[in-house]
CSV table of C-alpha atoms in Angstrom, one decimal:
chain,number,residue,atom,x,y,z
A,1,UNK,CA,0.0,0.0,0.0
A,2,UNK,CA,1.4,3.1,-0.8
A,3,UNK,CA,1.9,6.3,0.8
A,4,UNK,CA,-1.4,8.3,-0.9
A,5,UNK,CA,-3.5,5.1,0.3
A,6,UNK,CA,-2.2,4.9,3.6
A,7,UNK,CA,-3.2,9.1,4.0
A,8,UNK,CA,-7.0,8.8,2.2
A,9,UNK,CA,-7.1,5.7,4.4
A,10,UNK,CA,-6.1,8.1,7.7
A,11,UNK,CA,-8.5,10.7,6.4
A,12,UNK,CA,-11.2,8.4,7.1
A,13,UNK,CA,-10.5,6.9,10.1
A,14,UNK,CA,-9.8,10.9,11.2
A,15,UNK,CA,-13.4,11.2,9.9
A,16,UNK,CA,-14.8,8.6,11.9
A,17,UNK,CA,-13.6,9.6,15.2
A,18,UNK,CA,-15.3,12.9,14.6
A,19,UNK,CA,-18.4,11.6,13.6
A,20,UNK,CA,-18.2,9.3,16.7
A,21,UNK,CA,-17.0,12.4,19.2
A,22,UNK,CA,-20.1,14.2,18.3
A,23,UNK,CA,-22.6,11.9,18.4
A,24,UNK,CA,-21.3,11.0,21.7
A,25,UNK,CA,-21.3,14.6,23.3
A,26,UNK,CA,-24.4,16.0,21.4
A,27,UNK,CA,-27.0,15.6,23.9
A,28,UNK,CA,-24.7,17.1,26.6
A,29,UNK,CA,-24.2,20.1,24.3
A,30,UNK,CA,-27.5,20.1,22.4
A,31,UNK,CA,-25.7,20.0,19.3
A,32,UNK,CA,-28.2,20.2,16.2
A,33,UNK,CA,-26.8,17.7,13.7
A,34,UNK,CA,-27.9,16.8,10.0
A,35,UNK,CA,-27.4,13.4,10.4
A,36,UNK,CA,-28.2,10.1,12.5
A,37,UNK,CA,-25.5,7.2,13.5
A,38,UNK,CA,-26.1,4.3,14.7
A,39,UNK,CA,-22.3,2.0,15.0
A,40,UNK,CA,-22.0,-1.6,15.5
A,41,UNK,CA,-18.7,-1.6,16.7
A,42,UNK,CA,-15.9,-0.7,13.5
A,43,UNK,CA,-19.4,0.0,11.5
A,44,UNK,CA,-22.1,2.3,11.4
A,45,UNK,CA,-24.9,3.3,9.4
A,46,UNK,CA,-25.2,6.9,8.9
A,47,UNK,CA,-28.4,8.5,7.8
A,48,UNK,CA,-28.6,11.8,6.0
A,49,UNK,CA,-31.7,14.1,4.7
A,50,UNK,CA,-29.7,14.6,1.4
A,51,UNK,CA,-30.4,11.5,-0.1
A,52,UNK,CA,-33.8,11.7,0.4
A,53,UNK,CA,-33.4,15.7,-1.2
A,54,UNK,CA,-32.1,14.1,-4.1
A,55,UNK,CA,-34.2,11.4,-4.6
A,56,UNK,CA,-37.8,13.5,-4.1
A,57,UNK,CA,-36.1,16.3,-6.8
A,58,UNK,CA,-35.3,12.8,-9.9
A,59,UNK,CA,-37.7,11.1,-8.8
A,60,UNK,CA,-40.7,13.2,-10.2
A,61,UNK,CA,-40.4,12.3,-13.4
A,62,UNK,CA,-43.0,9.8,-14.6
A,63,UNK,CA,-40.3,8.5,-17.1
A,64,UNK,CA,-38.5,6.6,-14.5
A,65,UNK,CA,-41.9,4.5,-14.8
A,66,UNK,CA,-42.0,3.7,-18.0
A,67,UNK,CA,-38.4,2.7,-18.4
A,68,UNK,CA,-38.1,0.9,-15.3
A,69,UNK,CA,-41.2,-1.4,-16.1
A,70,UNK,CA,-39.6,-1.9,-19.7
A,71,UNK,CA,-36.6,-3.0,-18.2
A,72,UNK,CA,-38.5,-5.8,-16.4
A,73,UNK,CA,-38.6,-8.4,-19.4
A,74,UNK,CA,-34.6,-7.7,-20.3
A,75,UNK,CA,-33.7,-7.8,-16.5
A,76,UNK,CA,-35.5,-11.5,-16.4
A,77,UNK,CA,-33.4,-12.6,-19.6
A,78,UNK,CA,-30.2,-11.6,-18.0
A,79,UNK,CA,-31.4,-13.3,-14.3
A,80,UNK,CA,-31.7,-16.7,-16.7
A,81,UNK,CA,-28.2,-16.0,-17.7
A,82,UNK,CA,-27.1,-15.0,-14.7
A,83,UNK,CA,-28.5,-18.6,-13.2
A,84,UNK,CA,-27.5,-21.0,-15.7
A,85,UNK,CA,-24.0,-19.1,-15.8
A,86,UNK,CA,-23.7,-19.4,-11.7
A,87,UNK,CA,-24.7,-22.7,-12.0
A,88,UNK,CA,-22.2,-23.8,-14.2
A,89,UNK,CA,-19.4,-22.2,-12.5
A,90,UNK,CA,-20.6,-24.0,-9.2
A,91,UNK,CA,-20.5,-27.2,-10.8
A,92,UNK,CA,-17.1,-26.7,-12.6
A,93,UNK,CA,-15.4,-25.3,-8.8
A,94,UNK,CA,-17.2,-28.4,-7.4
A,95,UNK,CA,-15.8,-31.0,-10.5
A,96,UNK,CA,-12.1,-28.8,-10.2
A,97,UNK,CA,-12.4,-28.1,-13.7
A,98,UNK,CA,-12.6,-24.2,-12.3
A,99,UNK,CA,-10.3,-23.2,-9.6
A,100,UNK,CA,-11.6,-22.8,-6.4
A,101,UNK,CA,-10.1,-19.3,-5.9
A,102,UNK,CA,-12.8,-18.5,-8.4
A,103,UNK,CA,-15.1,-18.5,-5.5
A,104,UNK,CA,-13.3,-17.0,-3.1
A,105,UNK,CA,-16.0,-14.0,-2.0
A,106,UNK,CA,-14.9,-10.6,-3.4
A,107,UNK,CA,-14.8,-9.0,-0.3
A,108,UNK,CA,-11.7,-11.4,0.8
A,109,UNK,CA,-10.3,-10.3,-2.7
A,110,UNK,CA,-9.6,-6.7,-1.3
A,111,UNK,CA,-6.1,-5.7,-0.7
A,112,UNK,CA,-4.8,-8.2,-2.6
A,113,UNK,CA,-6.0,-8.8,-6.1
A,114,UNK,CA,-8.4,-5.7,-5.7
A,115,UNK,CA,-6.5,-2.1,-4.7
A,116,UNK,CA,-8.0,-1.0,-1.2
A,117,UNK,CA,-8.7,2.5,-2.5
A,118,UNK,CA,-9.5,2.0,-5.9
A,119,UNK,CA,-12.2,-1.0,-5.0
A,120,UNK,CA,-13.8,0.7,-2.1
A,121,UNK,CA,-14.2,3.5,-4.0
A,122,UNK,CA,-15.9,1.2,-7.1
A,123,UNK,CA,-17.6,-0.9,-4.7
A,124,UNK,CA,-19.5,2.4,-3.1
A,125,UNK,CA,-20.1,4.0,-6.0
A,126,UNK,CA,-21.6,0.7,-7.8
A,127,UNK,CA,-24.2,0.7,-4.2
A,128,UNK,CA,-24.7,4.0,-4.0
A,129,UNK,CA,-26.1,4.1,-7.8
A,130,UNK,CA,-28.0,1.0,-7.2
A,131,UNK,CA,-29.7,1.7,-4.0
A,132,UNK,CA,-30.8,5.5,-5.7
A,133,UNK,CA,-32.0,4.1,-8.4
A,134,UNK,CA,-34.5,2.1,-5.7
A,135,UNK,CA,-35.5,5.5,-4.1
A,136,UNK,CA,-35.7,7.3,-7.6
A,137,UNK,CA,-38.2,4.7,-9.2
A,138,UNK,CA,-40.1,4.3,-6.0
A,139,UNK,CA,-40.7,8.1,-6.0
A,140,UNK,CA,-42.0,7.9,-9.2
A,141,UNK,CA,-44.8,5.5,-8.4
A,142,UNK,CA,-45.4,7.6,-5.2
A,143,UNK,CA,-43.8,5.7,-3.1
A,144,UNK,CA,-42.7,7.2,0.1
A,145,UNK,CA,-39.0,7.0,1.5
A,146,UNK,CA,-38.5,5.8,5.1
A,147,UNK,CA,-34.9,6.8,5.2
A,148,UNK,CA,-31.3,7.3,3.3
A,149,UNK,CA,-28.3,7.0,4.5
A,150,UNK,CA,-24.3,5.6,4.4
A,151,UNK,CA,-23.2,2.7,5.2
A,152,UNK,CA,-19.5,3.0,6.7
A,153,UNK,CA,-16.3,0.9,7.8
A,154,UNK,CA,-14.1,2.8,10.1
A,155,UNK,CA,-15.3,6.0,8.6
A,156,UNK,CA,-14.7,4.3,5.1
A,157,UNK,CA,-18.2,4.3,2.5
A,158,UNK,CA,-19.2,1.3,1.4
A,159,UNK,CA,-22.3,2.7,-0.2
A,160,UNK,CA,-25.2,3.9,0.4
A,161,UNK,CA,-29.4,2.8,1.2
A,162,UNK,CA,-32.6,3.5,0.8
A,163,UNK,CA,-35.1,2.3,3.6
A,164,UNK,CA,-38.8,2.1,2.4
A,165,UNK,CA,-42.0,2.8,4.4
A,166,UNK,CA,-44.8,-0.5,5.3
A,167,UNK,CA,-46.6,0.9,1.8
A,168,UNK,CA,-44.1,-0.7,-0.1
A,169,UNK,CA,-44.2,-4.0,0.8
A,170,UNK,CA,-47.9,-4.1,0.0
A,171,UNK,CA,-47.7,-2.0,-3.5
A,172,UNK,CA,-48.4,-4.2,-6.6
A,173,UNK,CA,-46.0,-6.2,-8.0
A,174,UNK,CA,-45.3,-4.2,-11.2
A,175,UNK,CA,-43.9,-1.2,-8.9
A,176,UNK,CA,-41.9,-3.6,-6.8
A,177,UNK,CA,-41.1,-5.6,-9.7
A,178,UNK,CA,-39.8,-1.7,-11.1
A,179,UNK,CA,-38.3,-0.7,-7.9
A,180,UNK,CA,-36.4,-3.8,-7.7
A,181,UNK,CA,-34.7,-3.6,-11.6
A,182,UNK,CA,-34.1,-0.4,-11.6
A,183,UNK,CA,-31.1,-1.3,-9.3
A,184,UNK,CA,-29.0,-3.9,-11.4
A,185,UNK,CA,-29.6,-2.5,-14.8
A,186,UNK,CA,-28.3,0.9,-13.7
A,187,UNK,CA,-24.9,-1.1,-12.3
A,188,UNK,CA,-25.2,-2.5,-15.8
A,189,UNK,CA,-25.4,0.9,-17.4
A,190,UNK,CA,-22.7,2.1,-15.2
A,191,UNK,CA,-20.1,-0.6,-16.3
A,192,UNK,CA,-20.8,-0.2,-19.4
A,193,UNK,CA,-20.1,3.4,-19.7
A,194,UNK,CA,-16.4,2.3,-17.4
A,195,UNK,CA,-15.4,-0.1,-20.3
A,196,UNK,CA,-16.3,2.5,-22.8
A,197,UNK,CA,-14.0,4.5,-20.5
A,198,UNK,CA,-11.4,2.3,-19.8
A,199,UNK,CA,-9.8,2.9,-23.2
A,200,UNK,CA,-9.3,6.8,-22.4
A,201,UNK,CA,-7.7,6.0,-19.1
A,202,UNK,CA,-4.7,3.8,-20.8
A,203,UNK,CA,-4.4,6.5,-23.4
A,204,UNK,CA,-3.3,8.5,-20.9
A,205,UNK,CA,0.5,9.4,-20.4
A,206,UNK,CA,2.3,8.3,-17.6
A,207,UNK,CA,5.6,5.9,-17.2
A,208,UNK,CA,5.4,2.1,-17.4
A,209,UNK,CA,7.0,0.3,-14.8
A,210,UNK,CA,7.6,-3.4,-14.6
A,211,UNK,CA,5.7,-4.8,-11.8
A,212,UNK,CA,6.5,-8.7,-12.5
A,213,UNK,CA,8.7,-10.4,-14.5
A,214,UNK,CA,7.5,-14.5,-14.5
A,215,UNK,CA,10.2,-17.1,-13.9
A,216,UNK,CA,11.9,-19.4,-16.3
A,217,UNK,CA,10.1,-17.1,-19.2
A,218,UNK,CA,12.8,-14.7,-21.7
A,219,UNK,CA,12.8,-11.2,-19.4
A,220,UNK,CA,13.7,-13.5,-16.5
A,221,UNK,CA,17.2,-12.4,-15.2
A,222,UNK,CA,17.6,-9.8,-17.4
A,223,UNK,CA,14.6,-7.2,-16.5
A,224,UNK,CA,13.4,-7.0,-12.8
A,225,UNK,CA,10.5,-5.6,-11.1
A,226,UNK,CA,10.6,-1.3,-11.5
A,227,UNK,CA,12.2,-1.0,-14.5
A,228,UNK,CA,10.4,1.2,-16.4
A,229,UNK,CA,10.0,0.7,-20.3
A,230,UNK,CA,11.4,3.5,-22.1
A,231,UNK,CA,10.5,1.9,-25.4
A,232,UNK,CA,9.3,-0.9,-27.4
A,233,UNK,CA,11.2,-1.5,-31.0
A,234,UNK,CA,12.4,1.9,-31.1
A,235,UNK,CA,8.6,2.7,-30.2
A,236,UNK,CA,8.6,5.3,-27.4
A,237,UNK,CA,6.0,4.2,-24.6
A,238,UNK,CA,4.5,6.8,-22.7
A,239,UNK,CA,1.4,5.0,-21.8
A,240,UNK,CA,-0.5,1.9,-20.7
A,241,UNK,CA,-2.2,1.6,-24.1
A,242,UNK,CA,1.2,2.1,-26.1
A,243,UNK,CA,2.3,-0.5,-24.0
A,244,UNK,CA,-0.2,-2.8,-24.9
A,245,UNK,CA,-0.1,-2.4,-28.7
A,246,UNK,CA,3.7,-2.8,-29.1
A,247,UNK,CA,3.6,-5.9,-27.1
A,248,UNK,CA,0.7,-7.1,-29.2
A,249,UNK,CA,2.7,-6.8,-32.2
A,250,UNK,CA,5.5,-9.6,-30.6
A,251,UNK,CA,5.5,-12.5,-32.6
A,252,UNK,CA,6.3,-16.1,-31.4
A,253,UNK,CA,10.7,-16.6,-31.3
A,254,UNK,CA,11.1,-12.8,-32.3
A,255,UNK,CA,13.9,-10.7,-31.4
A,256,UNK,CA,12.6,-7.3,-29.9
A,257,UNK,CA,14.4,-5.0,-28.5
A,258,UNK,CA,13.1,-3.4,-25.3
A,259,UNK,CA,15.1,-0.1,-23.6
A,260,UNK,CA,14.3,0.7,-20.0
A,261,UNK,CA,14.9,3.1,-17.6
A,262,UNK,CA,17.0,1.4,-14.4
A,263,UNK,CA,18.3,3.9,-11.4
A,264,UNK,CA,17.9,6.6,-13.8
A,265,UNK,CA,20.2,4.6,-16.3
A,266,UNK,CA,18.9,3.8,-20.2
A,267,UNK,CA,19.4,0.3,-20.5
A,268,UNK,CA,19.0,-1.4,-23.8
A,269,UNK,CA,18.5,-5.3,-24.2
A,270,UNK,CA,17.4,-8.1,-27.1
A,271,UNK,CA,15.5,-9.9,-25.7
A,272,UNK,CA,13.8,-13.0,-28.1
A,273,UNK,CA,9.8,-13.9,-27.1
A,274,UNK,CA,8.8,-17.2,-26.5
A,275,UNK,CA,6.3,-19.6,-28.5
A,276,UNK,CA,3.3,-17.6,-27.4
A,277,UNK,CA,4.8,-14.2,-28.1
A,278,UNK,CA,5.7,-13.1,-24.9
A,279,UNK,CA,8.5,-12.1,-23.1
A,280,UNK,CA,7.0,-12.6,-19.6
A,281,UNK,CA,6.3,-9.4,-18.0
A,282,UNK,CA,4.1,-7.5,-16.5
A,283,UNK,CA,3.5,-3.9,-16.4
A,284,UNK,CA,1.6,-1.5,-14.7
A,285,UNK,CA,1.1,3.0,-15.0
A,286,UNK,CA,2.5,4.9,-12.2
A,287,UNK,CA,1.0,7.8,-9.6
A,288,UNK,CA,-2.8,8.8,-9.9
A,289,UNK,CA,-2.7,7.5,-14.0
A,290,UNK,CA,-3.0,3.9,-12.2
A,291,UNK,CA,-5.0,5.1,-9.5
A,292,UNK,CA,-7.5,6.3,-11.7
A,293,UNK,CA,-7.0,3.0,-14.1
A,294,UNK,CA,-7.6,0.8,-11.3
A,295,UNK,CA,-11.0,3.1,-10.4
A,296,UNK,CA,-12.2,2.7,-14.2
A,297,UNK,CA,-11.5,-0.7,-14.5
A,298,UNK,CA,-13.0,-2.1,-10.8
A,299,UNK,CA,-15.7,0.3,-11.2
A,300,UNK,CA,-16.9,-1.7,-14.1
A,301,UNK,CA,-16.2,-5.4,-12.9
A,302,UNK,CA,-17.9,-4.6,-9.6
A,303,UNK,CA,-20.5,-2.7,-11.1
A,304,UNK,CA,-21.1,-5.8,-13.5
A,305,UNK,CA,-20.9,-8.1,-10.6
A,306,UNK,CA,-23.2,-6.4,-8.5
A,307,UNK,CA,-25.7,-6.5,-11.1
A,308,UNK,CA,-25.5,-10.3,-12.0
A,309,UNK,CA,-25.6,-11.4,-8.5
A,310,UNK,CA,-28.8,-8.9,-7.7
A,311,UNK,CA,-30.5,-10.4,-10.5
A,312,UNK,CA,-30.4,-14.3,-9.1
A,313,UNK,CA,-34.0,-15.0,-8.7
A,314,UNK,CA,-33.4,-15.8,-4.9
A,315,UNK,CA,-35.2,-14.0,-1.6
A,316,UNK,CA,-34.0,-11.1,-1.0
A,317,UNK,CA,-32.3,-10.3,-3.9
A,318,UNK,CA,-33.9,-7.9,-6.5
A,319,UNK,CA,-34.1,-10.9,-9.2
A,320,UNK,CA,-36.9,-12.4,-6.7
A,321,UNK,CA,-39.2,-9.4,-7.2
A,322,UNK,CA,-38.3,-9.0,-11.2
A,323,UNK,CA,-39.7,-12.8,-11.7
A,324,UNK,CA,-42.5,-12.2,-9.5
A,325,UNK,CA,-44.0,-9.3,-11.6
A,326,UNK,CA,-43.7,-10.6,-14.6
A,327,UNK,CA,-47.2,-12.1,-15.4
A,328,UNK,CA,-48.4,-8.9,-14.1
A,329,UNK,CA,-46.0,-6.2,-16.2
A,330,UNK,CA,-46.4,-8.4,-19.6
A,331,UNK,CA,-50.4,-8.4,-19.2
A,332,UNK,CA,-50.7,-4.7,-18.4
A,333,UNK,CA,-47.7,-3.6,-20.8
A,334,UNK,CA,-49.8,-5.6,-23.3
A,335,UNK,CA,-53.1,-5.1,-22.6
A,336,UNK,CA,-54.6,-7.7,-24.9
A,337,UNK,CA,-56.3,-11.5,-25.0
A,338,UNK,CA,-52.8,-12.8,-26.1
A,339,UNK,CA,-50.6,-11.3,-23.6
A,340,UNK,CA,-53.4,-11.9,-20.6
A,341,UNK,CA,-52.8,-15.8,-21.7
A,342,UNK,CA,-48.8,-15.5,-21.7
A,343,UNK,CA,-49.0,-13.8,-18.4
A,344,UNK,CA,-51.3,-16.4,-17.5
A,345,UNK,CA,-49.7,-19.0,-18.1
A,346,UNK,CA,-46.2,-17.5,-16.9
A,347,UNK,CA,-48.4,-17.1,-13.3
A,348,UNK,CA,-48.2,-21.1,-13.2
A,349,UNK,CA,-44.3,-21.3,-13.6
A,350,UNK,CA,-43.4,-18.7,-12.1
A,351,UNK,CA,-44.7,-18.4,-8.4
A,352,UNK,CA,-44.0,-18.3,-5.2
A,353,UNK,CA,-42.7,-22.4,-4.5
A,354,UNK,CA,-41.2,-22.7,-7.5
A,355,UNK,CA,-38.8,-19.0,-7.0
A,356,UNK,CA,-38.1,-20.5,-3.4
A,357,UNK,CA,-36.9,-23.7,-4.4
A,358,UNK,CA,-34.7,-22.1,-7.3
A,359,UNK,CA,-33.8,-19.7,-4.3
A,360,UNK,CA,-32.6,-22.3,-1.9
A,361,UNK,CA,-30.6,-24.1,-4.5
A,362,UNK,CA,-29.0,-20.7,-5.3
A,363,UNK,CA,-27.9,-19.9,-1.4
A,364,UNK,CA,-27.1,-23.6,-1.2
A,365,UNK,CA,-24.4,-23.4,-3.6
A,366,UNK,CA,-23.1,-19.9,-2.6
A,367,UNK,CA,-22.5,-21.4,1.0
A,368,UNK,CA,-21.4,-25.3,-0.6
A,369,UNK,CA,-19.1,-23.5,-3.1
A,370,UNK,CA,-17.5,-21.1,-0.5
A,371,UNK,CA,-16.9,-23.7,1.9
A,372,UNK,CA,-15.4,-25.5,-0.8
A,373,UNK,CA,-12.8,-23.0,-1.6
A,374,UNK,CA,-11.4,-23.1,1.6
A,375,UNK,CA,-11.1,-26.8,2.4
């Protein structure tokens, strides 16, 4: 971790103890805070009027109806793919024809293959946009908004909620149905528009340092770890995506000759790729270029993740409440003899045995999968 982690890290642990020092001493000082905290130990959940400001102000717009309830049908489609995908994987960890560090939960993945900063930041923003996008679409069907709030680790966001009144739970199943999609298809939208992003972030310049070189492959012994690639066949590399192009262009046994920078001494080297085409290394941008690389890129796998997951038909994920409106969204989106009989017959399959079963298997797996990457 370097030295800018470690000091946004401090900030928010500095943050937290001020949050905690005035909760504690506002009642002895009648101090009028904007906010409510409740802490279980190193977390708390911090509720605030400004997400319910912002949700009342978007949340006017009828639009948000109509787009959420369209999204029903396409959310359902992706929950089947998301099933049948999970299940697959389960299966393969369970036959070892998948790793078992493939199911290792994300969460334990922090620090270590995911940045701290970089992720936590990805990982609140990805919650934060799905639980608005609740509030937003409930406000549109009327709906009124218990609370908002942040949820925090040692002063650190992990995102954000929205807490719904009694009303809710007894609204139709279209609006709930609505409410719920709205969530994972805007953390679909929003990794989409980070991989659409993710090519700007490696055009931008910064220096390319070698943070591994692989054993027993060509750059082994001859370039080590911090070496930063001046250039690539006489191609100057001043950023990730140059990087990436040159080493593209490698061809299997091919002499290439790579300069780079060592204790601020130019270094030049032939070095000859192997059958695949590689010279075995791996390289990484330097100072807030990777910082904000890392951001684009784990803002759009956790964003995509978060989506997927949400949209498992199991209780009390938002995929439950997509499969359960169904019959009723395609016979009032329809509005016709035909469509009454699809959503009729949909009513048959999909209800409320059959979504617990499929929900039960789901957790079963989670739990019989996780276990299984341990053992």
């Amino acid at each position: 971790m370097d030295l800018s982690q470690n000091m946004v890290l401090i900030i928010f642990i500095l943050l937290w103890i001020l949050l905690l020092t005035l909760d504690k001493f506002k009642e002895k000082y009648d101090l009028k805070l904007n906010y409510e905290l409740k802490t279980y130990f190193v977390f708390g959940i911090l509720k605030t009027k400004i997400g319910l400001k912002f949700i009342d102000k978007v949340g006017k717009y009828k639009f948000w109806q109509w787009l959420s309830t369209l999204s029903i049908p396409l959310a359902v489609l992706i929950s089947i793919f998301a099933f049948v995908n999970y299940l697959m994987s389960s299966l393969g960890v369970i036959n070892g024809s998948i790793e078992r560090e493939a199911a290792t939960p994300v969460i334990m993945l922090f620090g270590n293959t995911i940045p701290w900063i970089a992720g936590i930041i990805a990982l609140g923003l990805g919650i934060t946009i799905h639980e608005l996008a609740h509030g937003i679409v409930a406000r549109s069907f009327n709906q009124k908004i218990k609370s908002t709030g942040i949820l925090l680790a040692l002063g650190i966001p992990l995102g954000a909620f929205v807490e719904f009144t009694e009303e809710y739970q007894n609204s139709a199943k279209r609006v709930r149905g609505s409410v719920a999609a709205a969530g994972p298809m805007s953390n679909l939208i929003l990794a989409l528009l980070f991989l659409f992003a993710l090519p700007w972030g490696t055009s931008l310049d910064s220096d390319i340092t070698i943070s591994n070189v692989l054993e027993d492959r060509p750059a082994d012994g001859v370039l080590f770890d911090n070496d930063t690639i001046y250039s690539i066949n006489g191609v100057k590399i001043n950023s990730l995506g140059e990087f990436q192009k040159e080493a593209s262009k490698l061809k299997p046994n091919m002499s290439s000759n790579i300069v780079v920078i060592r204790s601020n001494e130019m270094i030049d080297y032939n070095i000859t790729t192997d059958s695949d085409g590689k010279i075995g290394i791996m390289a990484v941008t330097s100072g807030y270029v990777n910082l904000l690389i890392n951001i684009i890129y784990w803002s759009f796998m956790l964003n995509l993740l978060l989506a997927i997951f949400n949209l498992l038909p199991a209780i009390p994920l938002d995929g439950y409440h997509i499969w359960v409106s169904l019959p009723d969204t395609i016979r009032e989106l329809g509005n016709s003899r035909i469509t009454d009989h699809i959503a009729n017959g949909l009513s048959y399959v999909i209800n409320d045995k059959v979504l617990h079963s499929i929900g039960s298997l789901i957790w079963l797996l989670i739990i019989v999968v996780i276990i299984y990457s341990f053992i």
